[in-house]
mmCIF file of C-alpha atoms in Angstrom:
data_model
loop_
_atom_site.group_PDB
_atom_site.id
_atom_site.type_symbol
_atom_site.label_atom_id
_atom_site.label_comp_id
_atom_site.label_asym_id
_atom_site.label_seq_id
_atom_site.Cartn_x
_atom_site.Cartn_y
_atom_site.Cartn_z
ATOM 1 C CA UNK O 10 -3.565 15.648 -29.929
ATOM 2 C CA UNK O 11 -1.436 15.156 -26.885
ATOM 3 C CA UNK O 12 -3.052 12.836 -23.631
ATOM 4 C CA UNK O 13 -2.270 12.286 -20.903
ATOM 5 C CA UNK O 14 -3.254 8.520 -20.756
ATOM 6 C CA UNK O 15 -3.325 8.003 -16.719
ATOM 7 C CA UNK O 16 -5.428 10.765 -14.043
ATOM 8 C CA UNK O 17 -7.102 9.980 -11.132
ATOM 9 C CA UNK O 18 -10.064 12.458 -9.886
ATOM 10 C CA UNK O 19 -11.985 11.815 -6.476
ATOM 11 C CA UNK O 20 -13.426 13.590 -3.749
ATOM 12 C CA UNK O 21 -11.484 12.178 -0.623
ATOM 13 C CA UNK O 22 -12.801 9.806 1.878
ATOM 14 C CA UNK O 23 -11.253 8.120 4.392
ATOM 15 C CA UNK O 24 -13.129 5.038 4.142
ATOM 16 C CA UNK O 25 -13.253 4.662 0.517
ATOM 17 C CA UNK O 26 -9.400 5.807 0.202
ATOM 18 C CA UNK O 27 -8.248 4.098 2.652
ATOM 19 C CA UNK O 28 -5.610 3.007 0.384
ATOM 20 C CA UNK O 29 -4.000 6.856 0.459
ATOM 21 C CA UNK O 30 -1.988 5.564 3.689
ATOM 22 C CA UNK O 31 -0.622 8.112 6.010
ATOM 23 C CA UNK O 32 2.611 7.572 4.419
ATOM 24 C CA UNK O 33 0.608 9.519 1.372
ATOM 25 C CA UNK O 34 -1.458 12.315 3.214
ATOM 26 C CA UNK O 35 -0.010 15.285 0.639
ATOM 27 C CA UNK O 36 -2.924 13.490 -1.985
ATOM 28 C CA UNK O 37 -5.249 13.042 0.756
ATOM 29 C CA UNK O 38 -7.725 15.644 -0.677
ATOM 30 C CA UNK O 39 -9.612 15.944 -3.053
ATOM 31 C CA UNK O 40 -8.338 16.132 -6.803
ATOM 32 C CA UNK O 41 -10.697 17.295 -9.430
ATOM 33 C CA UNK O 42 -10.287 18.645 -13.336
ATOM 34 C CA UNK O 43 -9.324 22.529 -11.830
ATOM 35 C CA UNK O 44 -6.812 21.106 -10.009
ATOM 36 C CA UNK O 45 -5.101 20.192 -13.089
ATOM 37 C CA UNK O 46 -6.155 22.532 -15.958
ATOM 38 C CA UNK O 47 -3.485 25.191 -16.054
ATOM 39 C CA UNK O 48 -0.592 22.652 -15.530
ATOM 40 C CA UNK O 49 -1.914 20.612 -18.411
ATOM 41 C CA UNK O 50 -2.339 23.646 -20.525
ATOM 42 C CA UNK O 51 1.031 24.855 -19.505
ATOM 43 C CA UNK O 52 2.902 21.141 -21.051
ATOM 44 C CA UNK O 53 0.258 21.758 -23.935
ATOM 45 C CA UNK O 54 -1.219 18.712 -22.596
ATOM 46 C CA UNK O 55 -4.926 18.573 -24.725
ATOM 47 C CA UNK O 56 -6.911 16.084 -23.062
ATOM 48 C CA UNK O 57 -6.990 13.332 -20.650
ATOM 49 C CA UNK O 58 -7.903 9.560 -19.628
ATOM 50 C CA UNK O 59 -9.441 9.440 -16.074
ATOM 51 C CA UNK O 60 -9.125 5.991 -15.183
ATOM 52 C CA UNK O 61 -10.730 4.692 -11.850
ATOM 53 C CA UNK O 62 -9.471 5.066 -8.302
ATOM 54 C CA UNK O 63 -12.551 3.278 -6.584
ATOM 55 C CA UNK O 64 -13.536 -0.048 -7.435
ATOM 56 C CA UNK O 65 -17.283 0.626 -7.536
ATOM 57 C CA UNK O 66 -19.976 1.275 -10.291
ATOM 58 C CA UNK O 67 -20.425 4.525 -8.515
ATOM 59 C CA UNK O 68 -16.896 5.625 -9.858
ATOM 60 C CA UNK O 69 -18.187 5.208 -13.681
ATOM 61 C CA UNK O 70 -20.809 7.527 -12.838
ATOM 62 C CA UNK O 71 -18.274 10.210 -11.115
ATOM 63 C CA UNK O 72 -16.574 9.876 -14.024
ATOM 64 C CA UNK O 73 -18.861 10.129 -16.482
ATOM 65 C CA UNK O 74 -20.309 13.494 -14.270
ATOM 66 C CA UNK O 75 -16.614 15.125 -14.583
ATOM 67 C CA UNK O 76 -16.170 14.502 -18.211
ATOM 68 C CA UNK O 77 -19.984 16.032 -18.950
ATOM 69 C CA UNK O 78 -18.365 19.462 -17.013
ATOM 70 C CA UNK O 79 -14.457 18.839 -18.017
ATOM 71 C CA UNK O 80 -13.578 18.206 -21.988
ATOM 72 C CA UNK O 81 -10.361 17.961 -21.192
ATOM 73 C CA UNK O 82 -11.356 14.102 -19.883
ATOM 74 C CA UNK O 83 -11.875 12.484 -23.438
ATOM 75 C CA UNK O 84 -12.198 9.087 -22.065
ATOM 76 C CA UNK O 85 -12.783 6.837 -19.006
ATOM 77 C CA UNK O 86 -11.108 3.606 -17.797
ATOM 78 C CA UNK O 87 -13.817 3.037 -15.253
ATOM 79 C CA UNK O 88 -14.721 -0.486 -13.300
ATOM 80 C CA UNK O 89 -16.564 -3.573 -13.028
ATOM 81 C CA UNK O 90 -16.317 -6.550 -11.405
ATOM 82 C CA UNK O 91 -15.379 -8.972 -13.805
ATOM 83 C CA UNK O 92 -15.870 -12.179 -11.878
ATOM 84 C CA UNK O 93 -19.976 -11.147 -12.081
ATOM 85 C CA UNK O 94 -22.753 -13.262 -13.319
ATOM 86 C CA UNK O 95 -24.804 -10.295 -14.884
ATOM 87 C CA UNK O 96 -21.145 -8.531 -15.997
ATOM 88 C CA UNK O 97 -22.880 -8.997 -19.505
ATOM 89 C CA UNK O 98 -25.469 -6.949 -18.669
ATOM 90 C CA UNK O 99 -23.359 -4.192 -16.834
ATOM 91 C CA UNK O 100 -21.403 -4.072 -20.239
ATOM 92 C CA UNK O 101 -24.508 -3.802 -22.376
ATOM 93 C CA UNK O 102 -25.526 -0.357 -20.540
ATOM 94 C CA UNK O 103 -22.225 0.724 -20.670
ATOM 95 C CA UNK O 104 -22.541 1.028 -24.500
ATOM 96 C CA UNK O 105 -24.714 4.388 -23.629
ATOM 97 C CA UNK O 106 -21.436 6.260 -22.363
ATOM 98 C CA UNK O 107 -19.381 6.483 -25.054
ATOM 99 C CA UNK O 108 -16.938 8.134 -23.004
ATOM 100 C CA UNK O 109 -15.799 5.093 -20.860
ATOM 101 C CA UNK O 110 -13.398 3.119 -23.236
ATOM 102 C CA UNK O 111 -12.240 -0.129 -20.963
ATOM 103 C CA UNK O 112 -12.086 -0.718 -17.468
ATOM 104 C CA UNK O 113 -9.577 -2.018 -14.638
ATOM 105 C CA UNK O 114 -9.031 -3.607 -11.620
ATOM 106 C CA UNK O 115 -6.741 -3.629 -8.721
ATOM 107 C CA UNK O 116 -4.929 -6.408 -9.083
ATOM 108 C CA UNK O 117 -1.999 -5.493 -7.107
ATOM 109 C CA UNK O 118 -4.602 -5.530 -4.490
ATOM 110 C CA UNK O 119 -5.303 -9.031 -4.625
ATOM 111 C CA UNK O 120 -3.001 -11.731 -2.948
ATOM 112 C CA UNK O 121 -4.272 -14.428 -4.934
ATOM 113 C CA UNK O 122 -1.353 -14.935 -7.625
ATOM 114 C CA UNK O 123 -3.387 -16.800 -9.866
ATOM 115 C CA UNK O 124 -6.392 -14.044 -9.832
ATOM 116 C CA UNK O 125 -6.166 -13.208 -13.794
ATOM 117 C CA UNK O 126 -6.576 -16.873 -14.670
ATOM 118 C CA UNK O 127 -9.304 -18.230 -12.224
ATOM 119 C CA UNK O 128 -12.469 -18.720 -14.609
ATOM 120 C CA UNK O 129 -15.050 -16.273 -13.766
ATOM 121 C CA UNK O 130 -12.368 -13.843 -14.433
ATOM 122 C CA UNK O 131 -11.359 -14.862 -17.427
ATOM 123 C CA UNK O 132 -15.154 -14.489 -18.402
ATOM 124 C CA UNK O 133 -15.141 -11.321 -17.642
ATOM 125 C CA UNK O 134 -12.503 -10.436 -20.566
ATOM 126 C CA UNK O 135 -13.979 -12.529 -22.599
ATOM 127 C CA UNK O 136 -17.044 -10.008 -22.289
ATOM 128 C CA UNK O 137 -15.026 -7.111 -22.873
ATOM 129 C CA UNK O 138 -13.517 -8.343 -26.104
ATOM 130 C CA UNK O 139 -17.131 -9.065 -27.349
ATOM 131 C CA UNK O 140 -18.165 -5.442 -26.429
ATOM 132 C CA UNK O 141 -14.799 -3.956 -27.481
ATOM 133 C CA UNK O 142 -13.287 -2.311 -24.370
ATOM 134 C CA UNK O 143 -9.771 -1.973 -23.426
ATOM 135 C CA UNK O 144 -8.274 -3.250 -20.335
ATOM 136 C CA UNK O 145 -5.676 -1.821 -18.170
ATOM 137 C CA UNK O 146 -3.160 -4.450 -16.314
ATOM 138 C CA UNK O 147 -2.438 -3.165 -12.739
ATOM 139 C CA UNK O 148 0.056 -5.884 -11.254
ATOM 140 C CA UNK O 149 2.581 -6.229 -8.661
ATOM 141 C CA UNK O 150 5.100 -9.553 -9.413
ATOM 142 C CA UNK O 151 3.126 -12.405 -7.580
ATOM 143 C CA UNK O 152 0.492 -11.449 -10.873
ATOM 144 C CA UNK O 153 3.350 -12.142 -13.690
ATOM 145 C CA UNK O 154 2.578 -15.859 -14.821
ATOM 146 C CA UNK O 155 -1.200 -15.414 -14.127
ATOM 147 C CA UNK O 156 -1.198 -12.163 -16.316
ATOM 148 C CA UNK O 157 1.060 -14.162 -19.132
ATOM 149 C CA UNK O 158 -1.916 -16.952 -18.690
ATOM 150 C CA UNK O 159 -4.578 -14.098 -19.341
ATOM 151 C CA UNK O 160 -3.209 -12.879 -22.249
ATOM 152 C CA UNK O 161 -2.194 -15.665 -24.188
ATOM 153 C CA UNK O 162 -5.696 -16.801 -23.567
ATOM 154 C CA UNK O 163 -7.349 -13.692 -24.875
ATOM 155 C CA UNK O 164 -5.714 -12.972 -28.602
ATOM 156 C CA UNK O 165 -8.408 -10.565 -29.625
ATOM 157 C CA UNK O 166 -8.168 -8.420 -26.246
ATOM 158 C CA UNK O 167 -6.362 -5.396 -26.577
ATOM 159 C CA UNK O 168 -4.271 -4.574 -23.042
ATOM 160 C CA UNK O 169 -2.905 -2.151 -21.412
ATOM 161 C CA UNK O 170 0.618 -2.150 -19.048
ATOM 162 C CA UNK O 171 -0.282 0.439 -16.380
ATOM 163 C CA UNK O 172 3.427 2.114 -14.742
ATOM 164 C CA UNK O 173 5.236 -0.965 -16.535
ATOM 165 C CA UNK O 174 4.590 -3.202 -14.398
ATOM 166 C CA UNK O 175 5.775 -1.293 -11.496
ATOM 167 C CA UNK O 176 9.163 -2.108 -11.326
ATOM 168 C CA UNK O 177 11.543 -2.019 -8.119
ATOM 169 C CA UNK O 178 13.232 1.353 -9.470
ATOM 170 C CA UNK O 179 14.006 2.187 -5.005
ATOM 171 C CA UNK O 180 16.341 -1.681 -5.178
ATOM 172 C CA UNK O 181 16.960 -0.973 -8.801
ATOM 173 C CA UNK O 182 16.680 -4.678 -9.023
ATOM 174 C CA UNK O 183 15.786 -5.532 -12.828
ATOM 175 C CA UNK O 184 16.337 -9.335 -13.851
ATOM 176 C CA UNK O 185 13.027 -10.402 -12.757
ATOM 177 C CA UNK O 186 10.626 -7.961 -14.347
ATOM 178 C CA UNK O 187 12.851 -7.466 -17.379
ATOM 179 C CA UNK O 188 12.335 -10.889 -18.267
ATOM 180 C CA UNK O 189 8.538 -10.597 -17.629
ATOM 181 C CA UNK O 190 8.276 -7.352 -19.755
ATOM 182 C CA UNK O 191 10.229 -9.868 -22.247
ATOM 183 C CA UNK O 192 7.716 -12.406 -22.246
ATOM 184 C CA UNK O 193 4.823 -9.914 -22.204
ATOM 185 C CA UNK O 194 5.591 -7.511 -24.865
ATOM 186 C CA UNK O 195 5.729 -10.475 -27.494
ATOM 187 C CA UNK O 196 2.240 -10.456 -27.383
ATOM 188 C CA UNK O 197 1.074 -7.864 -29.656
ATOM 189 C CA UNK O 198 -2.116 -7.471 -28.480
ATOM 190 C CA UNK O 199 -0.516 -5.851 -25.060
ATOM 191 C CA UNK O 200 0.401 -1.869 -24.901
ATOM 192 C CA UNK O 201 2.585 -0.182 -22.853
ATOM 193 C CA UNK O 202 2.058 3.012 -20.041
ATOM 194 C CA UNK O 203 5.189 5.356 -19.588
ATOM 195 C CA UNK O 204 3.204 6.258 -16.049
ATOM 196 C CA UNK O 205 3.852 6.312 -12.255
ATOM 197 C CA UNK O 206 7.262 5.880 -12.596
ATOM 198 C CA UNK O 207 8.400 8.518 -9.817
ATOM 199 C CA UNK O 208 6.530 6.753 -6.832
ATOM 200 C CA UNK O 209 7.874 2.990 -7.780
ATOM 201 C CA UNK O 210 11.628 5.402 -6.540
ATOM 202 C CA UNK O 211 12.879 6.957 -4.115
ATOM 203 C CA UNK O 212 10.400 9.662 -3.443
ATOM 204 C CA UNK O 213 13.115 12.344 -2.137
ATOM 205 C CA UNK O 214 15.748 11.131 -3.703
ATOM 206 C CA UNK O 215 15.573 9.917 -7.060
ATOM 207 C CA UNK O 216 17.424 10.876 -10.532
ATOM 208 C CA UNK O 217 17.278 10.684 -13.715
ATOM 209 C CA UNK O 218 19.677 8.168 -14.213
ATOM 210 C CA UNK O 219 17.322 5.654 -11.641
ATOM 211 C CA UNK O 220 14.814 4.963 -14.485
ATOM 212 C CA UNK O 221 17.166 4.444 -17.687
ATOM 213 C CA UNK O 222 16.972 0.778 -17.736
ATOM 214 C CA UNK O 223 13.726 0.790 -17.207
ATOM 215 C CA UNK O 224 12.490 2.658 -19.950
ATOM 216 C CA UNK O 225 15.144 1.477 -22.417
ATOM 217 C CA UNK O 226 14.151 -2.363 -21.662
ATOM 218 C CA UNK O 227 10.276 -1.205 -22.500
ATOM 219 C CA UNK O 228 11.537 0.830 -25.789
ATOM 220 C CA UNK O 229 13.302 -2.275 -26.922
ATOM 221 C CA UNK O 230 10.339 -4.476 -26.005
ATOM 222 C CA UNK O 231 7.662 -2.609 -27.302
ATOM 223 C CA UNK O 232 8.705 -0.762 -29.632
ATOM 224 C CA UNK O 233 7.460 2.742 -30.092
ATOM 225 C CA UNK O 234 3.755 2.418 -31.112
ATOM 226 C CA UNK O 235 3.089 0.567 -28.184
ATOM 227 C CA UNK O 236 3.734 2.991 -25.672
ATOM 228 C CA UNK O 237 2.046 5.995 -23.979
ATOM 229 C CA UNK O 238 2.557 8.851 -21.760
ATOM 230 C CA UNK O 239 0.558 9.021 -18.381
ATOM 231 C CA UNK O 240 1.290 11.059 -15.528
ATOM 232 C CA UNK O 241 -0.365 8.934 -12.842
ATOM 233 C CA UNK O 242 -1.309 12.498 -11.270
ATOM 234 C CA UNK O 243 -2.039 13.177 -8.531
ATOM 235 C CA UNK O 244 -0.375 10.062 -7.051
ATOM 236 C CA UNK O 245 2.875 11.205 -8.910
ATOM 237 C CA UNK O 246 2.982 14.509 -6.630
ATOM 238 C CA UNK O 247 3.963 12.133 -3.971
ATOM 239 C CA UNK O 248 7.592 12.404 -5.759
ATOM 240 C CA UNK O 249 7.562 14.982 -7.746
ATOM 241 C CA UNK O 250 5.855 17.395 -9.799
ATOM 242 C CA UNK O 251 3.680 17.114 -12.684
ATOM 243 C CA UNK O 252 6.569 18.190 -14.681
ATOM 244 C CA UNK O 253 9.005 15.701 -12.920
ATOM 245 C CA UNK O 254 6.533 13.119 -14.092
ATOM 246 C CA UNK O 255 7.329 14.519 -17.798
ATOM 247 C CA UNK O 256 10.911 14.826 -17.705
ATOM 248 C CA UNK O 257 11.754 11.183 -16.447
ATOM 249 C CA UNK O 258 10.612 9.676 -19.886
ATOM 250 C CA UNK O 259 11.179 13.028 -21.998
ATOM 251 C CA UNK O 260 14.571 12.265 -21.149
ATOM 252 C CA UNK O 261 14.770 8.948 -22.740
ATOM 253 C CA UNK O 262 13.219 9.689 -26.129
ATOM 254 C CA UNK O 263 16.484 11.043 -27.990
ATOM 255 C CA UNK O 264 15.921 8.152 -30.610
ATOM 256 C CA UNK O 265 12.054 8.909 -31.486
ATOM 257 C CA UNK O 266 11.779 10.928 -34.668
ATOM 258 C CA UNK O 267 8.749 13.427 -34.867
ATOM 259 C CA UNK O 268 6.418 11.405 -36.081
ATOM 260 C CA UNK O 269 7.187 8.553 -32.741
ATOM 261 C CA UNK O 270 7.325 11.104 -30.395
ATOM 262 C CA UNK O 271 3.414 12.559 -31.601
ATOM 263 C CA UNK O 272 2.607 8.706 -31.459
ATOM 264 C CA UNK O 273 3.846 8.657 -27.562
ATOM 265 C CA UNK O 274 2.873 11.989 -26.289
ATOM 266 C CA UNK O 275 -0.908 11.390 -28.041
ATOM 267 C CA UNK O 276 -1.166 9.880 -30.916
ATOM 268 C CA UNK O 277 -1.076 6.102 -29.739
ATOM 269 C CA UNK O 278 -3.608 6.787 -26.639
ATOM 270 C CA UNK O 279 -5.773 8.257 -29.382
ATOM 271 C CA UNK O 280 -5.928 4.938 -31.522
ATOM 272 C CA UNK O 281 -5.529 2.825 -27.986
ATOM 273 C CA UNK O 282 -8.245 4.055 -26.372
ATOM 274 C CA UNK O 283 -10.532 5.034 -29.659
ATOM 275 C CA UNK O 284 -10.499 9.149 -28.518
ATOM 276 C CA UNK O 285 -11.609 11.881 -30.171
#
């Protein structure tokens, strides 16, 4: 099966997007599963993870509405707040929807450096390991030793990079979060998106050639079974098109044999994410 491990759906408001800036008003409509059918079918793309653009329990159900009308959604990284007392509980009805598979949150939208280690957070993944969801790491670089912290304090939690970390492909500077991919990707508990790589460029100008050491640092991090494919549609269509998205890592997979590159393009989100 090949997935598409990272879509966003929502129906557009300017309050509760307010983080689709001017700067961004192409995506500021609505995106739902229509939008994206024919394009996936055209890349034989077979299903996809909607992961949440709303940090709100009213996303999960959204979600969870879609995926009831769209099979091409076969699973949901949705949201709570971890830092909750009753997070437990929030968890616990969760097991009903087999559909949602982990959950995330903003991170890059929090100043506070230390956010992944403060306690009550550090609870909360603590709850997810004990009711088996996945979590997806959304950082910026002030998050780098805090996420470290998180992880080496959470063995049994299974993690995923979203965008790698979004590094500063625009600068191409590279020391900094290559040695922070380093550090994180010898914990093999921690897996890897190939996603949102396009808008971390130079939206109108960008090549190829811009994300090479980038994706080879991951590769040699990693490794090959810890990586996925995710478009990070339709925030990618800032920069390019869905096939853009597609080409910047298909181009830097010469290496994979068959088998690696079904693992990437599906295989690994499958067993990641527990689809079917």
């Amino acid at each position: 099966m090949r997935i598409d491990a990272h879509q966003h759906f929502w129906l557009y408001e300017p309050v509760k997007d307010a983080w689709i800036s001017e700067e961004m008003a192409l995506i500021q409509r609505n995106f739902l599963p229509n939008d994206i059918g024919q394009t996936l079918k055209d890349n034989q793309i077979d299903g996809v993870v909607a992961v949440q653009a709303d940090q709100s329990l009213r996303e999960n159900e959204f979600l969870l509405e879609l995926a009831s009308a769209y099979k091409l959604i076969k699973g949901i990284v949705g949201w709570v707040d971890l830092r909750s007392e009753s997070v437990e509980e929030q968890l616990e009805k969760y097991q009903q929807a087999p559909l949602i598979k982990g959950f995330r949150h903003v991170i890059e939208g929090e100043e506070d450096p230390d956010f992944l280690h403060r306690d009550a957070f550090l609870r909360g993944i603590a709850a997810l390991t004990k009711y088996g969801y996945t979590y997806d790491l959304l950082i910026r670089p002030r998050h780098y030793a805090s996420t470290l912290h998180c992880v080496a304090a959470n063995p049994e939690q299974v993690f995923m990079l979203d965008h790698i970390a979004k590094p500063p492909i625009k600068s191409q500077a590279f020391d900094e979060w290559a040695s922070f991919i380093t550090e994180l990707a010898a914990f093999p508990n921690v897996h890897c998106k190939l996603s949102g790589l396009a808008t971390e460029a130079d939206w109108k100008h960008w090549k190829l050639d811009h994300f090479t050491q980038y994706i080879d640092h991951v590769v040699a991090c990693f490794g090959k079974e810890r990586l996925v494919f995710g478009s990070d549609w339709p925030v990618c269509l800032l920069a390019g098109s869905y096939e853009d998205s597609m080409r910047i890592v298909q181009d830097k997979l010469q290496d994979f044999t068959a088998d690696e590159l079904a693992g990437f393009w599906g295989n690994n989100a499958v067993k990641f994410y527990k689809l079917s």
